Amino acid sequence: MDPAEFLRASRVVIVAGKGGVGKTTVTAALARRAAQAGLTTLVVELEGRSGLSELFGQPALGYEPSVLVPAAAGTGEVRGRTLTPDDALHEYLEDHGLRRVSKRLVASGAMDVVATAAPGIRDILVLGKVKQLERADVADVLIIDAPAAGHAITFLLSARGLLDAVRVGPVHTQAADVLELLTDPDRCTVVLVTLPEETPVNELVETAFALEDRVGVSLGPVVVNGLYPTIEGLDVDPGDEPDADALRAAAAFRRARTEQQEEQVARLAERLPLPQWHLPFLFEADLGPAHVDELAAALG
Amino acid sequence: MTSLVELVEDRRIIICTGTGGVGKTTTAAVLALEAARRGRRAVVVTIDPAKRLADTLGLGELSNTPSRIEGDWPGELWALMLDTKTTFDELITANAADGAQAERIFGNRFYRNISGALSGTQEYMAGEKLHELHESGRFDLVVVDTPPTRHALDFLDAPARLTRFLDHKLYRALMAPTKASLRVVNVAASAVAKAIGRVVGGDALEDGLDFFGAFEGMEQGFRDRAARVQALLTDPATAYVLVASPRADTVAEATYFAERLEQSALPVAALVVNRVHPRFGKGLGPAARKRAKAAVGSPLEGLTRNLAEFRTMADGEERHLVDLAERVKPAPVARVPFLPHDVHDLDTLAEIASHLF
């Protein structure tokens, strides 16, 4: 599947995956690729401290959108912002003429009680805000760095859960609107990210089925992150060249890991009939804008 | 300076903390296994183990009581996978005046929601379980794998948060205003109630009020219990093991965890860094890259390039680890190399142990 075409197909792209699989890096690469396709792109960070802005060599994101990569000839701008449940709640209350009590609601802990009475309320407020951004035409594409896998299911299920729990009122309307967004493939898709390892692949398959069956979202391609690029000549015997043992051991390690990665990729394909995008493992402990560009180019 | 050996030999409680995806569950299991191998009765409390590891630990499904893992060691190894809801139910049963009160609570929709979904419930119940296992006297060491949280160390704050919640300030404000401030409270409370009603709708609010009504009289028991859990978590004898991986973002997060622990006067007892790329020999990245460049076109091109990539990676990870190790000083730092295979059975757990001990 062509990434540019995919990124043009729906305005909201939600990126989800288990902790440690490189979800934020993939979010950045997708955003960059979207911008390269000429789309104005807004990245929304939901959990804070994800390190997303550092990948673009920029200071931490705030509630107000800031530029991560400026627009250039034929390339759209990449902007980024945060969106926390507290932000979303404040806005919601203000929009409903309750600005004066909103501070007290949060400070008194009453909000905890509220959130508990109808679980998912925080998530629905955040998703409601995403929907509002989508409707307000703030960017051509919104790329959402979603909570880690287990949370992602709860997060995306919140709309359906709330429709049952809350039968009337603005939250009900909000939940219905959000569900409409999530289940419309022309407006929203979910990109799942995994590593080519057994446990992350298992979790990804479970998450994928849960999201399709229980939420009804449309799933985009699966991103398999961190595949060791192929190197020719790893079977050569270094004989008594300097550091021969190290050369041999490093080659054996890479062959073993590569073989396992291929097995996991095949297993994923067998268990989940979705197109896969493969991203290379970068032998760098610090990733920056150049690496984001490299990964963006490797998508698809 | 303590060492990991001392921790598993002498401590009674070890809490593994860190962000998601860094191998916390595996590390917790390895520490418990090592204690059993050293003759102690150890139990590991896991939150959400990967399926094959769960199978290895005999945790086919949620079981709120420890199951024993048989093996060739002098001590005992037990494991349990935390069932948040059952733990909460047991707590209600233990604190309720009678069966009728407990039933009333179990039947309440609001309770069904909080027992599964209240932020911090899982963290709190992990602490509760820890307390129960510690007090039972059946174990010399309890190792806890903390839930992956969005916010660092929710685990530590959970008891306080839960009691704050169960103190039902809101309920009091709405239903039982004190005499002196009757009018003021009523006016304020009705504004709050109106706001809440606007947000969640009337049904949910009523469920909540019903719950607090049914809960009447149980607060003190909960508060006492939470205070004991809190005391255990903050006991200097409780060891916090910080688990991390050497990537830039997880190191930043681990540094933040270390700071938070320090602020709570809970020093990091040890740092375990998982998934450290092997260096293969002693050479550094730049020299290896130079050699690889020179070997382009020769039969050694692939081999030298591969070695250069691993050594470059090792250099970068080393830089991150130096900062983090400095931050947790004088805690010992143990490194577990990224293995050529996945970890999911007792043999691979033992392999990891061989790098830690």
mmCIF file of N, CA, C and O in Angstrom, chain A residues 196-239:
data_model
loop_
_atom_site.group_PDB
_atom_site.id
_atom_site.type_symbol
_atom_site.label_atom_id
_atom_site.label_comp_id
_atom_site.label_asym_id
_atom_site.label_seq_id
_atom_site.Cartn_x
_atom_site.Cartn_y
_atom_site.Cartn_z
ATOM 1 N N PRO A 196 9.574 -7.317 15.591
ATOM 2 C CA PRO A 196 9.535 -8.686 15.077
ATOM 3 C C PRO A 196 9.998 -9.685 16.144
ATOM 4 O O PRO A 196 10.972 -10.397 15.961
ATOM 5 N N GLU A 197 9.286 -9.698 17.277
ATOM 6 C CA GLU A 197 9.601 -10.629 18.364
ATOM 7 C C GLU A 197 8.313 -11.283 18.816
ATOM 8 O O GLU A 197 7.231 -10.730 18.631
ATOM 9 N N GLU A 198 8.453 -12.434 19.441
ATOM 10 C CA GLU A 198 7.284 -13.244 19.732
ATOM 11 C C GLU A 198 6.200 -12.523 20.553
ATOM 12 O O GLU A 198 5.043 -12.457 20.148
ATOM 13 N N THR A 199 6.595 -11.987 21.716
ATOM 14 C CA THR A 199 5.595 -11.381 22.589
ATOM 15 C C THR A 199 4.908 -10.169 21.955
ATOM 16 O O THR A 199 3.678 -10.097 21.947
ATOM 17 N N PRO A 200 5.672 -9.223 21.406
ATOM 18 C CA PRO A 200 4.989 -8.091 20.764
ATOM 19 C C PRO A 200 4.080 -8.522 19.610
ATOM 20 O O PRO A 200 3.001 -7.948 19.436
ATOM 21 N N VAL A 201 4.465 -9.544 18.850
ATOM 22 C CA VAL A 201 3.613 -10.006 17.748
ATOM 23 C C VAL A 201 2.309 -10.581 18.307
ATOM 24 O O VAL A 201 1.218 -10.259 17.835
ATOM 25 N N ASN A 202 2.410 -11.395 19.359
ATOM 26 C CA ASN A 202 1.200 -11.952 19.968
ATOM 27 C C ASN A 202 0.267 -10.843 20.433
ATOM 28 O O ASN A 202 -0.936 -10.885 20.201
ATOM 29 N N GLU A 203 0.856 -9.856 21.111
ATOM 30 C CA GLU A 203 0.016 -8.774 21.633
ATOM 31 C C GLU A 203 -0.610 -7.967 20.520
ATOM 32 O O GLU A 203 -1.752 -7.535 20.623
ATOM 33 N N LEU A 204 0.138 -7.778 19.441
ATOM 34 C CA LEU A 204 -0.402 -7.016 18.330
ATOM 35 C C LEU A 204 -1.603 -7.733 17.717
ATOM 36 O O LEU A 204 -2.622 -7.115 17.426
ATOM 37 N N VAL A 205 -1.485 -9.041 17.552
ATOM 38 C CA VAL A 205 -2.588 -9.797 16.949
ATOM 39 C C VAL A 205 -3.828 -9.691 17.838
ATOM 40 O O VAL A 205 -4.931 -9.425 17.359
ATOM 41 N N GLU A 206 -3.620 -9.847 19.151
ATOM 42 C CA GLU A 206 -4.751 -9.729 20.082
ATOM 43 C C GLU A 206 -5.388 -8.345 20.003
ATOM 44 O O GLU A 206 -6.610 -8.208 19.950
ATOM 45 N N THR A 207 -4.529 -7.315 20.012
ATOM 46 C CA THR A 207 -5.036 -5.948 19.946
ATOM 47 C C THR A 207 -5.814 -5.726 18.654
ATOM 48 O O THR A 207 -6.890 -5.130 18.660
ATOM 49 N N ALA A 208 -5.280 -6.223 17.546
ATOM 50 C CA ALA A 208 -5.920 -6.018 16.245
ATOM 51 C C ALA A 208 -7.330 -6.609 16.236
ATOM 52 O O ALA A 208 -8.289 -5.949 15.833
ATOM 53 N N PHE A 209 -7.447 -7.849 16.725
ATOM 54 C CA PHE A 209 -8.774 -8.464 16.722
ATOM 55 C C PHE A 209 -9.712 -7.745 17.682
ATOM 56 O O PHE A 209 -10.883 -7.527 17.373
ATOM 57 N N ALA A 210 -9.190 -7.354 18.841
ATOM 58 C CA ALA A 210 -10.034 -6.645 19.805
ATOM 59 C C ALA A 210 -10.544 -5.336 19.211
ATOM 60 O O ALA A 210 -11.719 -4.997 19.343
ATOM 61 N N LEU A 211 -9.672 -4.621 18.522
ATOM 62 C CA LEU A 211 -10.081 -3.328 17.968
ATOM 63 C C LEU A 211 -11.098 -3.499 16.848
ATOM 64 O O LEU A 211 -12.062 -2.746 16.746
ATOM 65 N N GLU A 212 -10.889 -4.505 16.011
ATOM 66 C CA GLU A 212 -11.833 -4.718 14.910
ATOM 67 C C GLU A 212 -13.185 -5.200 15.416
ATOM 68 O O GLU A 212 -14.228 -4.699 15.017
ATOM 69 N N ASP A 213 -13.134 -6.203 16.312
ATOM 70 C CA ASP A 213 -14.387 -6.808 16.771
ATOM 71 C C ASP A 213 -15.150 -5.927 17.746
ATOM 72 O O ASP A 213 -16.359 -5.803 17.671
ATOM 73 N N ARG A 214 -14.410 -5.333 18.667
ATOM 74 C CA ARG A 214 -15.103 -4.646 19.754
ATOM 75 C C ARG A 214 -15.298 -3.163 19.510
ATOM 76 O O ARG A 214 -16.194 -2.555 20.087
ATOM 77 N N VAL A 215 -14.435 -2.546 18.720
ATOM 78 C CA VAL A 215 -14.617 -1.123 18.448
ATOM 79 C C VAL A 215 -15.144 -0.912 17.033
ATOM 80 O O VAL A 215 -15.946 -0.026 16.785
ATOM 81 N N GLY A 216 -14.680 -1.760 16.115
ATOM 82 C CA GLY A 216 -15.122 -1.606 14.732
ATOM 83 C C GLY A 216 -14.295 -0.594 13.967
ATOM 84 O O GLY A 216 -14.761 -0.026 12.988
ATOM 85 N N VAL A 217 -13.053 -0.368 14.407
ATOM 86 C CA VAL A 217 -12.213 0.579 13.672
ATOM 87 C C VAL A 217 -11.626 -0.104 12.445
ATOM 88 O O VAL A 217 -11.544 -1.327 12.372
ATOM 89 N N SER A 218 -11.205 0.724 11.507
ATOM 90 C CA SER A 218 -10.554 0.171 10.333
ATOM 91 C C SER A 218 -9.052 0.196 10.586
ATOM 92 O O SER A 218 -8.491 1.198 11.037
ATOM 93 N N LEU A 219 -8.413 -0.947 10.333
ATOM 94 C CA LEU A 219 -6.986 -1.046 10.590
ATOM 95 C C LEU A 219 -6.209 -0.818 9.309
ATOM 96 O O LEU A 219 -6.506 -1.409 8.273
ATOM 97 N N GLY A 220 -5.205 0.053 9.403
ATOM 98 C CA GLY A 220 -4.323 0.301 8.272
ATOM 99 C C GLY A 220 -3.234 -0.756 8.253
ATOM 100 O O GLY A 220 -3.340 -1.780 8.927
ATOM 101 N N PRO A 221 -2.160 -0.509 7.517
ATOM 102 C CA PRO A 221 -1.064 -1.471 7.504
ATOM 103 C C PRO A 221 -0.451 -1.602 8.902
ATOM 104 O O PRO A 221 -0.532 -0.691 9.715
ATOM 105 N N VAL A 222 0.135 -2.763 9.164
ATOM 106 C CA VAL A 222 0.833 -2.994 10.418
ATOM 107 C C VAL A 222 2.291 -2.606 10.204
ATOM 108 O O VAL A 222 2.888 -2.995 9.198
ATOM 109 N N VAL A 223 2.846 -1.849 11.120
ATOM 110 C CA VAL A 223 4.255 -1.486 10.979
ATOM 111 C C VAL A 223 5.105 -2.426 11.830
ATOM 112 O O VAL A 223 4.914 -2.525 13.040
ATOM 113 N N VAL A 224 6.006 -3.157 11.180
ATOM 114 C CA VAL A 224 6.964 -3.995 11.896
ATOM 115 C C VAL A 224 8.250 -3.192 11.971
ATOM 116 O O VAL A 224 8.872 -2.901 10.954
ATOM 117 N N ASN A 225 8.602 -2.815 13.197
ATOM 118 C CA ASN A 225 9.719 -1.899 13.406
ATOM 119 C C ASN A 225 10.968 -2.662 13.849
ATOM 120 O O ASN A 225 10.873 -3.682 14.520
ATOM 121 N N GLY A 226 12.132 -2.161 13.476
ATOM 122 C CA GLY A 226 13.375 -2.714 14.016
ATOM 123 C C GLY A 226 13.882 -3.979 13.352
ATOM 124 O O GLY A 226 14.480 -4.825 14.012
ATOM 125 N N LEU A 227 13.636 -4.122 12.058
ATOM 126 C CA LEU A 227 14.176 -5.298 11.353
ATOM 127 C C LEU A 227 15.633 -5.050 10.978
ATOM 128 O O LEU A 227 15.960 -4.017 10.383
ATOM 129 N N TYR A 228 16.501 -5.985 11.314
ATOM 130 C CA TYR A 228 17.903 -5.830 10.939
ATOM 131 C C TYR A 228 18.006 -5.848 9.419
ATOM 132 O O TYR A 228 17.536 -6.787 8.770
ATOM 133 N N PRO A 229 18.627 -4.808 8.841
ATOM 134 C CA PRO A 229 18.800 -4.813 7.389
ATOM 135 C C PRO A 229 19.708 -5.980 6.977
ATOM 136 O O PRO A 229 20.582 -6.396 7.742
ATOM 137 N N THR A 230 19.456 -6.483 5.783
ATOM 138 C CA THR A 230 20.248 -7.618 5.299
ATOM 139 C C THR A 230 21.672 -7.175 4.964
ATOM 140 O O THR A 230 21.877 -6.130 4.354
ATOM 141 N N ILE A 231 22.622 -7.962 5.388
ATOM 142 C CA ILE A 231 24.022 -7.724 5.007
ATOM 143 C C ILE A 231 24.516 -8.985 4.310
ATOM 144 O O ILE A 231 24.333 -10.084 4.825
ATOM 145 N N GLU A 232 25.122 -8.784 3.153
ATOM 146 C CA GLU A 232 25.688 -9.937 2.444
ATOM 147 C C GLU A 232 27.043 -10.294 3.059
ATOM 148 O O GLU A 232 27.732 -9.431 3.601
ATOM 149 N N GLY A 233 27.404 -11.537 2.952
ATOM 150 C CA GLY A 233 28.756 -11.946 3.327
ATOM 151 C C GLY A 233 28.950 -12.242 4.801
ATOM 152 O O GLY A 233 30.072 -12.212 5.296
ATOM 153 N N LEU A 234 27.846 -12.511 5.534
ATOM 154 C CA LEU A 234 28.002 -12.816 6.962
ATOM 155 C C LEU A 234 28.502 -14.250 7.178
ATOM 156 O O LEU A 234 28.854 -14.625 8.295
ATOM 157 N N ASP A 235 28.493 -15.056 6.117
ATOM 158 C CA ASP A 235 28.955 -16.444 6.255
ATOM 159 C C ASP A 235 30.451 -16.595 5.975
ATOM 160 O O ASP A 235 31.009 -17.674 6.133
ATOM 161 N N VAL A 236 31.077 -15.504 5.556
ATOM 162 C CA VAL A 236 32.509 -15.565 5.232
ATOM 163 C C VAL A 236 33.304 -15.927 6.488
ATOM 164 O O VAL A 236 33.005 -15.442 7.578
ATOM 165 N N ASP A 237 34.319 -16.789 6.334
ATOM 166 C CA ASP A 237 35.169 -17.125 7.481
ATOM 167 C C ASP A 237 36.289 -16.101 7.576
ATOM 168 O O ASP A 237 37.085 -15.956 6.642
ATOM 169 N N PRO A 238 36.366 -15.346 8.675
ATOM 170 C CA PRO A 238 37.404 -14.321 8.765
ATOM 171 C C PRO A 238 38.808 -14.885 9.004
ATOM 172 O O PRO A 238 39.769 -14.110 9.069
ATOM 173 N N GLY A 239 38.940 -16.227 9.125
ATOM 174 C CA GLY A 239 40.266 -16.838 9.293
ATOM 175 C C GLY A 239 41.001 -16.266 10.483
ATOM 176 O O GLY A 239 40.444 -16.200 11.575
#
